[in-house]
Structures are given as structure tokens and as C-alpha cells.
Amino acid sequence: MSYFNVRVYGVLINHDNKVLISDEQSGGRTFSKFPGGGLELGEGLIEALKREFMEECNSEIEVVSHFYTTDFYEQSSFNDSQILSIYYLVKESKPLVLTFKTTAFDFDADSHQSFRWVSLSELKAEDVTFRTDKTVIELLLKQIDL
């Protein structure tokens, strides 16, 4: 293990009780996750999350609250780093102006990323690829059941 890889993600639930999922293709793999990504040197977590939403969704967000930080070991699927992921509940500053897909990995010809809404009532851990995202879904579903 050569270094830590700090990642930050936003859990965005809309007014229809649907959560935003990002489907992506990178490094020869396809995967589904929450919107977000890696910190750049000199950035804070919230600054990085807002930048990632601008880059991926062309949208400003507001951070509502911290939701979860990785509490187990996870090696990156792409390199020799240990992943540390921080998740925040976020909300849209303005409605997202994106084309939303209804199936995973439905990429436009010029893109390696697509977005879809998944109803909280139908959401399951299998809707995402990585262990940390699966953990977040399980925790989210437990909160809904309360």
C-alpha cells in the first residue's frame, strides 16, 4: 500500500424520494456510484464535493450534513491506494439540467458517464459497484425504515 486516496461523494435525494446514481466507464471498467470523486491537493472536502458536482453534473449543490465516512479497509480498484471515502447528504441549489437515463450504463456516444434516479423504495446495494457505496445504501435504507 503506497498512499491514501481521499474521496468525497454526495447523496442527493430529490423531491420524489429518488437518489441520484452515476454510471461511469473508466480504466477499462464500468461501475455505478454516487456522484463525486477525489480531492485535489489544497482542497477541503466540501470544496471538492462542490467542484465534483460542477464537473460531473454542471450544477451547484448545498451540503446538508455529513452522512458517513469509511470505517473499514478498502483498496482502490484502480491502483495501489487505500480508499477513504466521505459522504454528505446534499441538495440541489437549482434543478439539475441533465439527461437522465432509466437503465445503467446507457452512455451517449460522446460520453463515459450517465445519470439515473433510483427510487428509495426500490434502492438496493446491488445498484452500486463499490463496497463503500453499498454500505451507504444499507445505512440510508435503515434510516428510512425508522
PDB file of N, CA, C and O in Angstrom, residues 24-72:
ATOM      1  N   GLU A  24     -20.551   5.058 -14.777  1.00  0.00           N
ATOM      2  CA  GLU A  24     -19.338   5.548 -15.413  1.00  0.00           C
ATOM      3  C   GLU A  24     -18.536   4.422 -16.046  1.00  0.00           C
ATOM      4  O   GLU A  24     -18.672   3.260 -15.672  1.00  0.00           O
ATOM      5  N   GLN A  25     -17.693   4.823 -16.971  1.00  0.00           N
ATOM      6  CA  GLN A  25     -16.742   3.908 -17.586  1.00  0.00           C
ATOM      7  C   GLN A  25     -15.371   4.571 -17.511  1.00  0.00           C
ATOM      8  O   GLN A  25     -15.190   5.695 -17.974  1.00  0.00           O
ATOM      9  N   SER A  26     -14.414   3.887 -16.872  1.00  0.00           N
ATOM     10  CA  SER A  26     -13.068   4.437 -16.717  1.00  0.00           C
ATOM     11  C   SER A  26     -12.103   3.288 -16.449  1.00  0.00           C
ATOM     12  O   SER A  26     -12.463   2.318 -15.782  1.00  0.00           O
ATOM     13  N   GLY A  27     -10.893   3.420 -16.944  1.00  0.00           N
ATOM     14  CA  GLY A  27      -9.880   2.405 -16.690  1.00  0.00           C
ATOM     15  C   GLY A  27     -10.268   1.021 -17.170  1.00  0.00           C
ATOM     16  O   GLY A  27      -9.881   0.026 -16.570  1.00  0.00           O
ATOM     17  N   GLY A  28     -11.064   0.952 -18.230  1.00  0.00           N
ATOM     18  CA  GLY A  28     -11.480  -0.337 -18.758  1.00  0.00           C
ATOM     19  C   GLY A  28     -12.581  -1.020 -17.965  1.00  0.00           C
ATOM     20  O   GLY A  28     -12.867  -2.190 -18.174  1.00  0.00           O
ATOM     21  N   ARG A  29     -13.200  -0.288 -17.043  1.00  0.00           N
ATOM     22  CA  ARG A  29     -14.269  -0.853 -16.212  1.00  0.00           C
ATOM     23  C   ARG A  29     -15.511   0.009 -16.294  1.00  0.00           C
ATOM     24  O   ARG A  29     -15.434   1.202 -16.540  1.00  0.00           O
ATOM     25  N   THR A  30     -16.657  -0.599 -16.040  1.00  0.00           N
ATOM     26  CA  THR A  30     -17.888   0.151 -15.851  1.00  0.00           C
ATOM     27  C   THR A  30     -18.305  -0.024 -14.402  1.00  0.00           C
ATOM     28  O   THR A  30     -18.116  -1.094 -13.809  1.00  0.00           O
ATOM     29  N   PHE A  31     -18.862   1.035 -13.828  1.00  0.00           N
ATOM     30  CA  PHE A  31     -19.255   0.991 -12.424  1.00  0.00           C
ATOM     31  C   PHE A  31     -20.324   2.035 -12.144  1.00  0.00           C
ATOM     32  O   PHE A  31     -20.468   3.011 -12.878  1.00  0.00           O
ATOM     33  N   SER A  32     -21.072   1.794 -11.080  1.00  0.00           N
ATOM     34  CA  SER A  32     -22.120   2.708 -10.622  1.00  0.00           C
ATOM     35  C   SER A  32     -21.760   3.170  -9.223  1.00  0.00           C
ATOM     36  O   SER A  32     -21.310   2.365  -8.393  1.00  0.00           O
ATOM     37  N   LYS A  33     -21.982   4.462  -8.964  1.00  0.00           N
ATOM     38  CA  LYS A  33     -21.600   5.048  -7.684  1.00  0.00           C
ATOM     39  C   LYS A  33     -22.399   6.313  -7.444  1.00  0.00           C
ATOM     40  O   LYS A  33     -23.181   6.728  -8.292  1.00  0.00           O
ATOM     41  N   PHE A  34     -22.169   6.925  -6.304  1.00  0.00           N
ATOM     42  CA  PHE A  34     -22.729   8.239  -6.042  1.00  0.00           C
ATOM     43  C   PHE A  34     -21.859   9.283  -6.732  1.00  0.00           C
ATOM     44  O   PHE A  34     -20.651   9.078  -6.902  1.00  0.00           O
ATOM     45  N   PRO A  35     -22.421  10.412  -7.136  1.00  0.00           N
ATOM     46  CA  PRO A  35     -21.603  11.464  -7.752  1.00  0.00           C
ATOM     47  C   PRO A  35     -20.535  11.970  -6.784  1.00  0.00           C
ATOM     48  O   PRO A  35     -20.781  12.124  -5.591  1.00  0.00           O
ATOM     49  N   GLY A  36     -19.367  12.230  -7.315  1.00  0.00           N
ATOM     50  CA  GLY A  36     -18.260  12.740  -6.511  1.00  0.00           C
ATOM     51  C   GLY A  36     -16.956  12.190  -7.035  1.00  0.00           C
ATOM     52  O   GLY A  36     -16.896  11.597  -8.108  1.00  0.00           O
ATOM     53  N   GLY A  37     -15.899  12.404  -6.273  1.00  0.00           N
ATOM     54  CA  GLY A  37     -14.595  11.928  -6.712  1.00  0.00           C
ATOM     55  C   GLY A  37     -13.501  12.316  -5.741  1.00  0.00           C
ATOM     56  O   GLY A  37     -13.761  12.561  -4.567  1.00  0.00           O
ATOM     57  N   GLY A  38     -12.289  12.406  -6.248  1.00  0.00           N
ATOM     58  CA  GLY A  38     -11.123  12.590  -5.416  1.00  0.00           C
ATOM     59  C   GLY A  38     -10.808  14.033  -5.084  1.00  0.00           C
ATOM     60  O   GLY A  38     -11.083  14.941  -5.863  1.00  0.00           O
ATOM     61  N   LEU A  39     -10.213  14.220  -3.908  1.00  0.00           N
ATOM     62  CA  LEU A  39      -9.721  15.530  -3.511  1.00  0.00           C
ATOM     63  C   LEU A  39      -8.481  15.877  -4.303  1.00  0.00           C
ATOM     64  O   LEU A  39      -7.678  15.004  -4.610  1.00  0.00           O
ATOM     65  N   GLU A  40      -8.336  17.148  -4.603  1.00  0.00           N
ATOM     66  CA  GLU A  40      -7.118  17.660  -5.203  1.00  0.00           C
ATOM     67  C   GLU A  40      -6.315  18.332  -4.104  1.00  0.00           C
ATOM     68  O   GLU A  40      -6.883  18.813  -3.114  1.00  0.00           O
ATOM     69  N   LEU A  41      -5.016  18.357  -4.259  1.00  0.00           N
ATOM     70  CA  LEU A  41      -4.141  18.953  -3.263  1.00  0.00           C
ATOM     71  C   LEU A  41      -4.576  20.381  -2.956  1.00  0.00           C
ATOM     72  O   LEU A  41      -4.793  21.180  -3.869  1.00  0.00           O
ATOM     73  N   GLY A  42      -4.739  20.677  -1.676  1.00  0.00           N
ATOM     74  CA  GLY A  42      -5.125  22.018  -1.243  1.00  0.00           C
ATOM     75  C   GLY A  42      -6.620  22.220  -1.078  1.00  0.00           C
ATOM     76  O   GLY A  42      -7.048  23.286  -0.638  1.00  0.00           O
ATOM     77  N   GLU A  43      -7.441  21.231  -1.427  1.00  0.00           N
ATOM     78  CA  GLU A  43      -8.893  21.352  -1.304  1.00  0.00           C
ATOM     79  C   GLU A  43      -9.393  20.819   0.028  1.00  0.00           C
ATOM     80  O   GLU A  43      -8.858  19.856   0.564  1.00  0.00           O
ATOM     81  N   GLY A  44     -10.473  21.403   0.485  1.00  0.00           N
ATOM     82  CA  GLY A  44     -11.229  20.840   1.588  1.00  0.00           C
ATOM     83  C   GLY A  44     -12.295  19.908   1.037  1.00  0.00           C
ATOM     84  O   GLY A  44     -12.560  19.884  -0.171  1.00  0.00           O
ATOM     85  N   LEU A  45     -12.907  19.126   1.915  1.00  0.00           N
ATOM     86  CA  LEU A  45     -13.901  18.140   1.482  1.00  0.00           C
ATOM     87  C   LEU A  45     -15.095  18.765   0.782  1.00  0.00           C
ATOM     88  O   LEU A  45     -15.504  18.316  -0.292  1.00  0.00           O
ATOM     89  N   ILE A  46     -15.676  19.782   1.382  1.00  0.00           N
ATOM     90  CA  ILE A  46     -16.880  20.375   0.815  1.00  0.00           C
ATOM     91  C   ILE A  46     -16.554  21.105  -0.482  1.00  0.00           C
ATOM     92  O   ILE A  46     -17.298  21.021  -1.463  1.00  0.00           O
ATOM     93  N   GLU A  47     -15.423  21.798  -0.506  1.00  0.00           N
ATOM     94  CA  GLU A  47     -14.981  22.459  -1.734  1.00  0.00           C
ATOM     95  C   GLU A  47     -14.816  21.430  -2.858  1.00  0.00           C
ATOM     96  O   GLU A  47     -15.250  21.651  -3.994  1.00  0.00           O
ATOM     97  N   ALA A  48     -14.212  20.293  -2.551  1.00  0.00           N
ATOM     98  CA  ALA A  48     -14.013  19.243  -3.551  1.00  0.00           C
ATOM     99  C   ALA A  48     -15.345  18.673  -4.023  1.00  0.00           C
ATOM    100  O   ALA A  48     -15.530  18.433  -5.220  1.00  0.00           O
ATOM    101  N   LEU A  49     -16.272  18.465  -3.112  1.00  0.00           N
ATOM    102  CA  LEU A  49     -17.573  17.914  -3.488  1.00  0.00           C
ATOM    103  C   LEU A  49     -18.321  18.877  -4.408  1.00  0.00           C
ATOM    104  O   LEU A  49     -18.898  18.464  -5.420  1.00  0.00           O
ATOM    105  N   LYS A  50     -18.287  20.147  -4.083  1.00  0.00           N
ATOM    106  CA  LYS A  50     -18.947  21.139  -4.942  1.00  0.00           C
ATOM    107  C   LYS A  50     -18.288  21.184  -6.318  1.00  0.00           C
ATOM    108  O   LYS A  50     -18.969  21.285  -7.342  1.00  0.00           O
ATOM    109  N   ARG A  51     -16.959  21.097  -6.362  1.00  0.00           N
ATOM    110  CA  ARG A  51     -16.257  21.076  -7.648  1.00  0.00           C
ATOM    111  C   ARG A  51     -16.654  19.842  -8.458  1.00  0.00           C
ATOM    112  O   ARG A  51     -16.930  19.921  -9.656  1.00  0.00           O
ATOM    113  N   GLU A  52     -16.692  18.684  -7.803  1.00  0.00           N
ATOM    114  CA  GLU A  52     -17.056  17.448  -8.500  1.00  0.00           C
ATOM    115  C   GLU A  52     -18.467  17.534  -9.087  1.00  0.00           C
ATOM    116  O   GLU A  52     -18.703  17.086 -10.205  1.00  0.00           O
ATOM    117  N   PHE A  53     -19.420  18.105  -8.347  1.00  0.00           N
ATOM    118  CA  PHE A  53     -20.777  18.242  -8.876  1.00  0.00           C
ATOM    119  C   PHE A  53     -20.815  19.201 -10.059  1.00  0.00           C
ATOM    120  O   PHE A  53     -21.556  18.980 -11.021  1.00  0.00           O
ATOM    121  N   MET A  54     -20.000  20.246 -10.018  1.00  0.00           N
ATOM    122  CA  MET A  54     -19.928  21.156 -11.160  1.00  0.00           C
ATOM    123  C   MET A  54     -19.331  20.433 -12.366  1.00  0.00           C
ATOM    124  O   MET A  54     -19.836  20.551 -13.483  1.00  0.00           O
ATOM    125  N   GLU A  55     -18.261  19.658 -12.148  1.00  0.00           N
ATOM    126  CA  GLU A  55     -17.613  18.946 -13.248  1.00  0.00           C
ATOM    127  C   GLU A  55     -18.506  17.848 -13.828  1.00  0.00           C
ATOM    128  O   GLU A  55     -18.600  17.698 -15.041  1.00  0.00           O
ATOM    129  N   GLU A  56     -19.159  17.079 -12.958  1.00  0.00           N
ATOM    130  CA  GLU A  56     -19.939  15.939 -13.419  1.00  0.00           C
ATOM    131  C   GLU A  56     -21.366  16.304 -13.826  1.00  0.00           C
ATOM    132  O   GLU A  56     -21.895  15.758 -14.793  1.00  0.00           O
ATOM    133  N   CYS A  57     -21.993  17.199 -13.072  1.00  0.00           N
ATOM    134  CA  CYS A  57     -23.415  17.484 -13.264  1.00  0.00           C
ATOM    135  C   CYS A  57     -23.693  18.907 -13.742  1.00  0.00           C
ATOM    136  O   CYS A  57     -24.852  19.260 -13.946  1.00  0.00           O
ATOM    137  N   ASN A  58     -22.655  19.732 -13.846  1.00  0.00           N
ATOM    138  CA  ASN A  58     -22.806  21.138 -14.199  1.00  0.00           C
ATOM    139  C   ASN A  58     -23.840  21.805 -13.299  1.00  0.00           C
ATOM    140  O   ASN A  58     -24.733  22.519 -13.764  1.00  0.00           O
ATOM    141  N   SER A  59     -23.749  21.517 -11.999  1.00  0.00           N
ATOM    142  CA  SER A  59     -24.746  22.006 -11.062  1.00  0.00           C
ATOM    143  C   SER A  59     -24.123  22.345  -9.711  1.00  0.00           C
ATOM    144  O   SER A  59     -23.218  21.651  -9.239  1.00  0.00           O
ATOM    145  N   GLU A  60     -24.639  23.397  -9.116  1.00  0.00           N
ATOM    146  CA  GLU A  60     -24.236  23.753  -7.769  1.00  0.00           C
ATOM    147  C   GLU A  60     -25.100  22.989  -6.775  1.00  0.00           C
ATOM    148  O   GLU A  60     -26.286  22.757  -7.009  1.00  0.00           O
ATOM    149  N   ILE A  61     -24.470  22.605  -5.675  1.00  0.00           N
ATOM    150  CA  ILE A  61     -25.190  21.895  -4.615  1.00  0.00           C
ATOM    151  C   ILE A  61     -24.966  22.598  -3.292  1.00  0.00           C
ATOM    152  O   ILE A  61     -24.051  23.397  -3.144  1.00  0.00           O
ATOM    153  N   GLU A  62     -25.804  22.276  -2.340  1.00  0.00           N
ATOM    154  CA  GLU A  62     -25.630  22.695  -0.961  1.00  0.00           C
ATOM    155  C   GLU A  62     -25.409  21.438  -0.128  1.00  0.00           C
ATOM    156  O   GLU A  62     -26.114  20.441  -0.304  1.00  0.00           O
ATOM    157  N   VAL A  63     -24.440  21.487   0.749  1.00  0.00           N
ATOM    158  CA  VAL A  63     -24.184  20.356   1.637  1.00  0.00           C
ATOM    159  C   VAL A  63     -25.112  20.489   2.838  1.00  0.00           C
ATOM    160  O   VAL A  63     -25.138  21.524   3.510  1.00  0.00           O
ATOM    161  N   VAL A  64     -25.881  19.434   3.104  1.00  0.00           N
ATOM    162  CA  VAL A  64     -26.838  19.434   4.207  1.00  0.00           C
ATOM    163  C   VAL A  64     -26.172  18.933   5.484  1.00  0.00           C
ATOM    164  O   VAL A  64     -26.223  19.593   6.519  1.00  0.00           O
ATOM    165  N   SER A  65     -25.529  17.759   5.398  1.00  0.00           N
ATOM    166  CA  SER A  65     -24.881  17.200   6.587  1.00  0.00           C
ATOM    167  C   SER A  65     -23.965  16.047   6.195  1.00  0.00           C
ATOM    168  O   SER A  65     -24.135  15.436   5.133  1.00  0.00           O
ATOM    169  N   HIS A  66     -23.033  15.747   7.090  1.00  0.00           N
ATOM    170  CA  HIS A  66     -22.184  14.572   6.912  1.00  0.00           C
ATOM    171  C   HIS A  66     -23.061  13.339   7.065  1.00  0.00           C
ATOM    172  O   HIS A  66     -23.972  13.296   7.899  1.00  0.00           O
ATOM    173  N   PHE A  67     -22.813  12.317   6.251  1.00  0.00           N
ATOM    174  CA  PHE A  67     -23.604  11.090   6.349  1.00  0.00           C
ATOM    175  C   PHE A  67     -22.772   9.892   6.786  1.00  0.00           C
ATOM    176  O   PHE A  67     -23.181   9.140   7.666  1.00  0.00           O
ATOM    177  N   TYR A  68     -21.589   9.708   6.196  1.00  0.00           N
ATOM    178  CA  TYR A  68     -20.805   8.512   6.500  1.00  0.00           C
ATOM    179  C   TYR A  68     -19.362   8.708   6.056  1.00  0.00           C
ATOM    180  O   TYR A  68     -19.094   9.356   5.051  1.00  0.00           O
ATOM    181  N   THR A  69     -18.455   8.141   6.835  1.00  0.00           N
ATOM    182  CA  THR A  69     -17.038   8.056   6.466  1.00  0.00           C
ATOM    183  C   THR A  69     -16.626   6.606   6.548  1.00  0.00           C
ATOM    184  O   THR A  69     -16.993   5.909   7.511  1.00  0.00           O
ATOM    185  N   THR A  70     -15.881   6.143   5.553  1.00  0.00           N
ATOM    186  CA  THR A  70     -15.422   4.756   5.524  1.00  0.00           C
ATOM    187  C   THR A  70     -14.833   4.362   6.870  1.00  0.00           C
ATOM    188  O   THR A  70     -13.976   5.063   7.408  1.00  0.00           O
ATOM    189  N   ASP A  71     -15.282   3.232   7.401  1.00  0.00           N
ATOM    190  CA  ASP A  71     -14.755   2.765   8.690  1.00  0.00           C
ATOM    191  C   ASP A  71     -14.194   1.343   8.571  1.00  0.00           C
ATOM    192  O   ASP A  71     -14.126   0.603   9.535  1.00  0.00           O
ATOM    193  N   PHE A  72     -13.779   0.983   7.367  1.00  0.00           N
ATOM    194  CA  PHE A  72     -13.151  -0.312   7.125  1.00  0.00           C
ATOM    195  C   PHE A  72     -12.098  -0.130   6.039  1.00  0.00           C
ATOM    196  O   PHE A  72     -12.068   0.889   5.350  1.00  0.00           O
TER     197      PHE A  72
END
